[in-house]
PDB file of C-alpha atoms and ligand atoms in Angstrom:
ATOM      1  CA  UNK A1117     -10.443  18.971  -3.262  1.00 74.00           C
ATOM      2  CA  UNK A1118      -9.262  15.669  -4.613  1.00 89.00           C
ATOM      3  CA  UNK A1119      -6.041  15.451  -6.575  1.00 92.00           C
ATOM      4  CA  UNK A1120      -6.624  14.527 -10.187  1.00 93.00           C
ATOM      5  CA  UNK A1121      -2.944  13.714 -10.713  1.00 95.00           C
ATOM      6  CA  UNK A1122      -0.919  10.965  -9.074  1.00 96.00           C
ATOM      7  CA  UNK A1123       1.541  12.095  -6.399  1.00 96.00           C
ATOM      8  CA  UNK A1124       4.946  12.512  -8.042  1.00 96.00           C
ATOM      9  CA  UNK A1125       7.432   9.719  -7.468  1.00 97.00           C
ATOM     10  CA  UNK A1126      10.450  11.074  -5.582  1.00 96.00           C
ATOM     11  CA  UNK A1127      12.767   8.740  -7.482  1.00 98.00           C
ATOM     12  CA  UNK A1128      13.310   7.282 -10.942  1.00 98.00           C
ATOM     13  CA  UNK A1129      11.737   4.044 -12.109  1.00 98.00           C
ATOM     14  CA  UNK A1130      15.141   2.338 -12.037  1.00 98.00           C
ATOM     15  CA  UNK A1131      16.040   3.543  -8.522  1.00 98.00           C
ATOM     16  CA  UNK A1132      14.952   0.298  -6.856  1.00 98.00           C
ATOM     17  CA  UNK A1133      16.925  -1.978  -9.190  1.00 98.00           C
ATOM     18  CA  UNK A1134      17.820  -4.789  -8.878  1.00 98.00           C
ATOM     19  CA  UNK A1135      15.109  -5.539  -6.300  1.00 98.00           C
ATOM     20  CA  UNK A1136      12.257  -4.022  -8.283  1.00 98.00           C
ATOM     21  CA  UNK A1137      12.926  -3.541 -11.975  1.00 98.00           C
ATOM     22  CA  UNK A1138      12.289  -0.311 -13.873  1.00 98.00           C
ATOM     23  CA  UNK A1139       9.747  -1.826 -16.249  1.00 98.00           C
ATOM     24  CA  UNK A1140       7.592  -3.133 -13.403  1.00 98.00           C
ATOM     25  CA  UNK A1141       7.815   0.251 -11.682  1.00 98.00           C
ATOM     26  CA  UNK A1142       6.822   2.143 -14.810  1.00 98.00           C
ATOM     27  CA  UNK A1143       3.814  -0.044 -15.608  1.00 98.00           C
ATOM     28  CA  UNK A1144       2.757  -0.266 -11.980  1.00 98.00           C
ATOM     29  CA  UNK A1145       2.841   3.496 -11.444  1.00 98.00           C
ATOM     30  CA  UNK A1146       1.843   4.848 -14.870  1.00 98.00           C
ATOM     31  CA  UNK A1147      -0.804   2.258 -15.709  1.00 98.00           C
ATOM     32  CA  UNK A1148      -2.119   0.412 -12.648  1.00 98.00           C
ATOM     33  CA  UNK A1149      -1.939   3.227 -10.115  1.00 98.00           C
ATOM     34  CA  UNK A1150      -3.198   5.783 -12.623  1.00 98.00           C
ATOM     35  CA  UNK A1151      -6.191   3.572 -13.455  1.00 98.00           C
ATOM     36  CA  UNK A1152      -7.098   3.305  -9.749  1.00 98.00           C
ATOM     37  CA  UNK A1153      -7.109   7.082  -9.422  1.00 98.00           C
ATOM     38  CA  UNK A1154      -9.137   7.603 -12.602  1.00 98.00           C
ATOM     39  CA  UNK A1155     -11.746   5.030 -11.625  1.00 98.00           C
ATOM     40  CA  UNK A1156     -11.906   6.411  -8.073  1.00 98.00           C
ATOM     41  CA  UNK A1157     -12.646   9.892  -9.453  1.00 98.00           C
ATOM     42  CA  UNK A1158     -15.180   8.480 -11.917  1.00 97.00           C
ATOM     43  CA  UNK A1159     -17.007   6.611  -9.135  1.00 98.00           C
ATOM     44  CA  UNK A1160     -17.186   9.825  -7.079  1.00 97.00           C
ATOM     45  CA  UNK A1161     -18.260  11.971  -9.980  1.00 96.00           C
ATOM     46  CA  UNK A1162     -21.926  12.425  -9.076  1.00 94.00           C
ATOM     47  CA  UNK A1163     -21.294  12.892  -5.334  1.00 96.00           C
ATOM     48  CA  UNK A1164     -20.210  16.512  -5.092  1.00 94.00           C
ATOM     49  CA  UNK A1165     -20.480  16.584  -1.268  1.00 93.00           C
ATOM     50  CA  UNK A1166     -18.376  13.482  -0.889  1.00 94.00           C
ATOM     51  CA  UNK A1167     -15.697  14.970  -3.144  1.00 93.00           C
ATOM     52  CA  UNK A1168     -15.106  17.763  -0.607  1.00 94.00           C
ATOM     53  CA  UNK A1169     -13.447  15.239   1.721  1.00 95.00           C
ATOM     54  CA  UNK A1170      -9.854  14.139   1.433  1.00 96.00           C
ATOM     55  CA  UNK A1171      -9.437  10.622  -0.001  1.00 97.00           C
ATOM     56  CA  UNK A1172      -8.412   9.133   3.376  1.00 97.00           C
ATOM     57  CA  UNK A1173     -11.639  10.363   4.980  1.00 97.00           C
ATOM     58  CA  UNK A1174     -13.714   9.101   2.060  1.00 97.00           C
ATOM     59  CA  UNK A1175     -12.371   5.570   2.582  1.00 98.00           C
ATOM     60  CA  UNK A1176     -12.451   5.808   6.390  1.00 97.00           C
ATOM     61  CA  UNK A1177     -16.068   6.950   6.567  1.00 96.00           C
ATOM     62  CA  UNK A1178     -17.409   5.361   3.406  1.00 96.00           C
ATOM     63  CA  UNK A1179     -20.009   3.269   5.223  1.00 94.00           C
ATOM     64  CA  UNK A1180     -21.605   6.348   6.762  1.00 94.00           C
ATOM     65  CA  UNK A1181     -22.060   8.136   3.430  1.00 94.00           C
ATOM     66  CA  UNK A1182     -25.220   7.837   1.409  1.00 94.00           C
ATOM     67  CA  UNK A1183     -24.182   6.397  -1.962  1.00 96.00           C
ATOM     68  CA  UNK A1184     -25.500   3.695  -4.273  1.00 97.00           C
ATOM     69  CA  UNK A1185     -24.132   0.283  -3.346  1.00 96.00           C
ATOM     70  CA  UNK A1186     -22.405  -0.278  -6.692  1.00 96.00           C
ATOM     71  CA  UNK A1187     -20.678   3.085  -6.304  1.00 97.00           C
ATOM     72  CA  UNK A1188     -19.731   2.287  -2.702  1.00 97.00           C
ATOM     73  CA  UNK A1189     -17.955  -0.854  -3.903  1.00 97.00           C
ATOM     74  CA  UNK A1190     -16.188   1.022  -6.717  1.00 98.00           C
ATOM     75  CA  UNK A1191     -15.107   3.809  -4.344  1.00 98.00           C
ATOM     76  CA  UNK A1192     -13.808   1.237  -1.828  1.00 98.00           C
ATOM     77  CA  UNK A1193     -11.863  -0.737  -4.461  1.00 98.00           C
ATOM     78  CA  UNK A1194     -10.444   2.099  -6.535  1.00 98.00           C
ATOM     79  CA  UNK A1195     -10.004   4.571  -3.674  1.00 98.00           C
ATOM     80  CA  UNK A1196      -8.263   1.819  -1.715  1.00 98.00           C
ATOM     81  CA  UNK A1197      -6.060   1.035  -4.708  1.00 98.00           C
ATOM     82  CA  UNK A1198      -5.180   4.703  -5.096  1.00 98.00           C
ATOM     83  CA  UNK A1199      -4.252   5.234  -1.427  1.00 98.00           C
ATOM     84  CA  UNK A1200      -2.509   1.878  -0.939  1.00 98.00           C
ATOM     85  CA  UNK A1201      -0.161   2.613  -3.825  1.00 98.00           C
ATOM     86  CA  UNK A1202       0.517   6.156  -2.584  1.00 98.00           C
ATOM     87  CA  UNK A1203       1.925   4.639   0.610  1.00 98.00           C
ATOM     88  CA  UNK A1204       3.772   1.852  -1.213  1.00 98.00           C
ATOM     89  CA  UNK A1205       5.799   4.338  -3.342  1.00 98.00           C
ATOM     90  CA  UNK A1206       6.424   6.554  -0.354  1.00 98.00           C
ATOM     91  CA  UNK A1207       7.870   3.869   1.906  1.00 98.00           C
ATOM     92  CA  UNK A1208      10.156   2.539  -0.872  1.00 98.00           C
ATOM     93  CA  UNK A1209      11.718   5.990  -1.398  1.00 98.00           C
ATOM     94  CA  UNK A1210      15.516   5.426  -1.432  1.00 98.00           C
ATOM     95  CA  UNK A1211      15.950   8.825   0.284  1.00 97.00           C
ATOM     96  CA  UNK A1212      14.060   7.715   3.390  1.00 98.00           C
ATOM     97  CA  UNK A1213      15.878   7.810   6.740  1.00 97.00           C
ATOM     98  CA  UNK A1214      15.713   5.231   9.507  1.00 97.00           C
ATOM     99  CA  UNK A1215      12.787   5.866  11.847  1.00 98.00           C
ATOM    100  CA  UNK A1216      14.414   5.182  15.217  1.00 98.00           C
ATOM    101  CA  UNK A1217      11.181   5.604  17.173  1.00 97.00           C
ATOM    102  CA  UNK A1218       9.379   3.057  15.026  1.00 97.00           C
ATOM    103  CA  UNK A1219      12.341   0.675  15.272  1.00 98.00           C
ATOM    104  CA  UNK A1220      12.307   0.947  19.100  1.00 98.00           C
ATOM    105  CA  UNK A1221       8.605   0.276  19.147  1.00 97.00           C
ATOM    106  CA  UNK A1222       8.899  -2.735  16.853  1.00 98.00           C
ATOM    107  CA  UNK A1223      11.700  -4.155  19.013  1.00 98.00           C
ATOM    108  CA  UNK A1224       9.565  -3.717  22.127  1.00 97.00           C
ATOM    109  CA  UNK A1225       6.490  -5.271  20.490  1.00 97.00           C
ATOM    110  CA  UNK A1226       8.080  -8.141  18.596  1.00 98.00           C
ATOM    111  CA  UNK A1227      11.332  -8.795  20.468  1.00 98.00           C
ATOM    112  CA  UNK A1228      13.554  -7.739  17.572  1.00 98.00           C
ATOM    113  CA  UNK A1229      13.401  -6.227  14.132  1.00 97.00           C
ATOM    114  CA  UNK A1230      14.183  -9.628  12.650  1.00 97.00           C
ATOM    115  CA  UNK A1231      11.340 -11.237  14.545  1.00 98.00           C
ATOM    116  CA  UNK A1232       8.962  -8.551  13.259  1.00 98.00           C
ATOM    117  CA  UNK A1233      10.145  -9.086   9.666  1.00 98.00           C
ATOM    118  CA  UNK A1234       9.734 -12.841  10.050  1.00 97.00           C
ATOM    119  CA  UNK A1235       6.119 -12.496  11.181  1.00 98.00           C
ATOM    120  CA  UNK A1236       5.368  -9.936   8.469  1.00 98.00           C
ATOM    121  CA  UNK A1237       6.995 -12.142   5.796  1.00 97.00           C
ATOM    122  CA  UNK A1238       5.111 -15.236   6.899  1.00 97.00           C
ATOM    123  CA  UNK A1239       1.815 -13.372   6.617  1.00 98.00           C
ATOM    124  CA  UNK A1240       2.730 -11.960   3.211  1.00 98.00           C
ATOM    125  CA  UNK A1241       3.970 -15.267   1.814  1.00 97.00           C
ATOM    126  CA  UNK A1242       0.947 -17.206   3.034  1.00 97.00           C
ATOM    127  CA  UNK A1243      -1.653 -14.693   1.800  1.00 97.00           C
ATOM    128  CA  UNK A1244      -3.901 -16.340  -0.761  1.00 96.00           C
ATOM    129  CA  UNK A1245      -4.565 -14.324  -3.899  1.00 96.00           C
ATOM    130  CA  UNK A1246      -4.261 -10.572  -4.365  1.00 98.00           C
ATOM    131  CA  UNK A1247      -3.944  -8.192  -1.475  1.00 98.00           C
ATOM    132  CA  UNK A1248      -1.515  -6.385   0.793  1.00 98.00           C
ATOM    133  CA  UNK A1249       0.277  -7.139   4.061  1.00 98.00           C
ATOM    134  CA  UNK A1250       0.195  -4.262   6.532  1.00 98.00           C
ATOM    135  CA  UNK A1251       1.901  -2.825   9.570  1.00 98.00           C
ATOM    136  CA  UNK A1252      -0.643  -0.483  11.138  1.00 98.00           C
ATOM    137  CA  UNK A1253      -1.380   1.411  14.313  1.00 98.00           C
ATOM    138  CA  UNK A1254      -4.803   0.428  15.593  1.00 98.00           C
ATOM    139  CA  UNK A1255      -7.414   2.670  17.233  1.00 96.00           C
ATOM    140  CA  UNK A1256      -5.715   2.144  20.632  1.00 97.00           C
ATOM    141  CA  UNK A1257      -2.300   3.129  19.234  1.00 96.00           C
ATOM    142  CA  UNK A1258      -1.043  -0.479  19.257  1.00 96.00           C
ATOM    143  CA  UNK A1259       1.003  -1.854  16.350  1.00 98.00           C
ATOM    144  CA  UNK A1260      -0.587  -4.713  14.426  1.00 98.00           C
ATOM    145  CA  UNK A1261       0.362  -6.738  11.362  1.00 98.00           C
ATOM    146  CA  UNK A1262      -2.144  -8.444   9.108  1.00 98.00           C
ATOM    147  CA  UNK A1263      -3.022  -9.040   5.468  1.00 98.00           C
ATOM    148  CA  UNK A1264      -6.114  -7.727   3.715  1.00 98.00           C
ATOM    149  CA  UNK A1265      -7.521  -8.948   0.391  1.00 98.00           C
ATOM    150  CA  UNK A1266      -7.798  -6.978  -2.857  1.00 98.00           C
ATOM    151  CA  UNK A1267      -7.470  -3.206  -2.355  1.00 98.00           C
ATOM    152  CA  UNK A1268      -9.031  -3.131   1.115  1.00 98.00           C
ATOM    153  CA  UNK A1269      -7.555  -0.413   3.308  1.00 98.00           C
ATOM    154  CA  UNK A1270      -6.797  -0.484   7.055  1.00 98.00           C
ATOM    155  CA  UNK A1271      -8.428   2.980   7.115  1.00 98.00           C
ATOM    156  CA  UNK A1272     -11.791   1.214   6.867  1.00 97.00           C
ATOM    157  CA  UNK A1273     -10.978  -0.495  10.183  1.00 97.00           C
ATOM    158  CA  UNK A1274      -9.973   2.812  11.781  1.00 97.00           C
ATOM    159  CA  UNK A1275      -6.278   1.867  11.618  1.00 98.00           C
ATOM    160  CA  UNK A1276      -3.391   4.047  10.489  1.00 98.00           C
ATOM    161  CA  UNK A1277      -1.259   2.371   7.774  1.00 98.00           C
ATOM    162  CA  UNK A1278       2.517   2.513   8.387  1.00 98.00           C
ATOM    163  CA  UNK A1279       4.178  -0.024   6.102  1.00 98.00           C
ATOM    164  CA  UNK A1280       2.803  -2.205   3.343  1.00 98.00           C
ATOM    165  CA  UNK A1281       3.779  -4.609   0.602  1.00 98.00           C
ATOM    166  CA  UNK A1282       1.762  -5.078  -2.577  1.00 98.00           C
ATOM    167  CA  UNK A1283       0.997  -8.775  -3.147  1.00 98.00           C
ATOM    168  CA  UNK A1284      -0.773  -8.373  -6.493  1.00 98.00           C
ATOM    169  CA  UNK A1285       0.995 -10.212  -9.301  1.00 98.00           C
ATOM    170  CA  UNK A1286       1.375  -6.948 -11.231  1.00 98.00           C
ATOM    171  CA  UNK A1287       3.814  -5.831  -8.499  1.00 98.00           C
ATOM    172  CA  UNK A1288       6.362  -8.540  -9.247  1.00 98.00           C
ATOM    173  CA  UNK A1289       5.395 -10.892 -12.084  1.00 98.00           C
ATOM    174  CA  UNK A1290       7.666  -9.497 -14.831  1.00 98.00           C
ATOM    175  CA  UNK A1291      10.789 -10.125 -12.768  1.00 98.00           C
ATOM    176  CA  UNK A1292       9.808 -12.836 -10.301  1.00 98.00           C
ATOM    177  CA  UNK A1293       6.978 -14.753 -12.059  1.00 97.00           C
ATOM    178  CA  UNK A1294       5.684 -17.268  -9.481  1.00 96.00           C
ATOM    179  CA  UNK A1295       8.460 -16.503  -6.942  1.00 97.00           C
ATOM    180  CA  UNK A1296       6.433 -14.210  -4.708  1.00 97.00           C
ATOM    181  CA  UNK A1297       8.464 -15.008  -1.586  1.00 97.00           C
ATOM    182  CA  UNK A1298      11.671 -13.912  -3.364  1.00 98.00           C
ATOM    183  CA  UNK A1299       9.996 -10.601  -4.279  1.00 98.00           C
ATOM    184  CA  UNK A1300       8.943 -10.090  -0.657  1.00 98.00           C
ATOM    185  CA  UNK A1301      12.455 -10.866   0.636  1.00 97.00           C
ATOM    186  CA  UNK A1302      13.986  -8.439  -1.871  1.00 98.00           C
ATOM    187  CA  UNK A1303      11.339  -5.793  -1.223  1.00 98.00           C
ATOM    188  CA  UNK A1304      12.825  -5.322   2.270  1.00 98.00           C
ATOM    189  CA  UNK A1305      16.012  -4.064   0.582  1.00 98.00           C
ATOM    190  CA  UNK A1306      14.015  -1.073  -0.678  1.00 98.00           C
ATOM    191  CA  UNK A1307      12.790  -0.170   2.810  1.00 98.00           C
ATOM    192  CA  UNK A1308      15.086   2.328   4.550  1.00 97.00           C
ATOM    193  CA  UNK A1309      12.854   3.429   7.437  1.00 97.00           C
ATOM    194  CA  UNK A1310      13.554   0.276   9.476  1.00 96.00           C
TER     195      UNK A1310
HETATM  196 MN1   MN B1842      -0.234  -2.679  -7.220  1.00 86.59          MN
END
């Protein structure tokens, strides 16, 4: 069964101040994220078999399902938007603990945590238009970083999402306006797992 309610936030809208302001959080979660979920459910409405899958599997296997093309696009966009935001709130949880295993792995792969953040930041800052920058584990278990446009999900590529930053203007515009790189720099202050 698919959830018809958003996952509860484990923290208050003002918990990420001053890096992410309460008003942005409230609108982002209660309006944008909610709309993705509602439109995802609406796009799935006539596919009762499809609805028996969990949302991750729906996005992962979407190309193998028999659905009308316009619905496939809506499911990809809104389902992606729903799942991408679920992860975004989860990784910014101020109660998160450092993930020592992930940190070790990042140090091995990228030389140092700083080097990893530099590469991730450069990708995020240089991404054109809306989208997300991702740290994922690929189908071989190898860590990768890349950006994807719009609400595309790494699940579609068979990759497991680990860490992500929302590059849509709605994620930062109220506080940062055109200063996306400042938002990205400050966003790291909300990340406790590494
Ligand atoms: Mn967003």
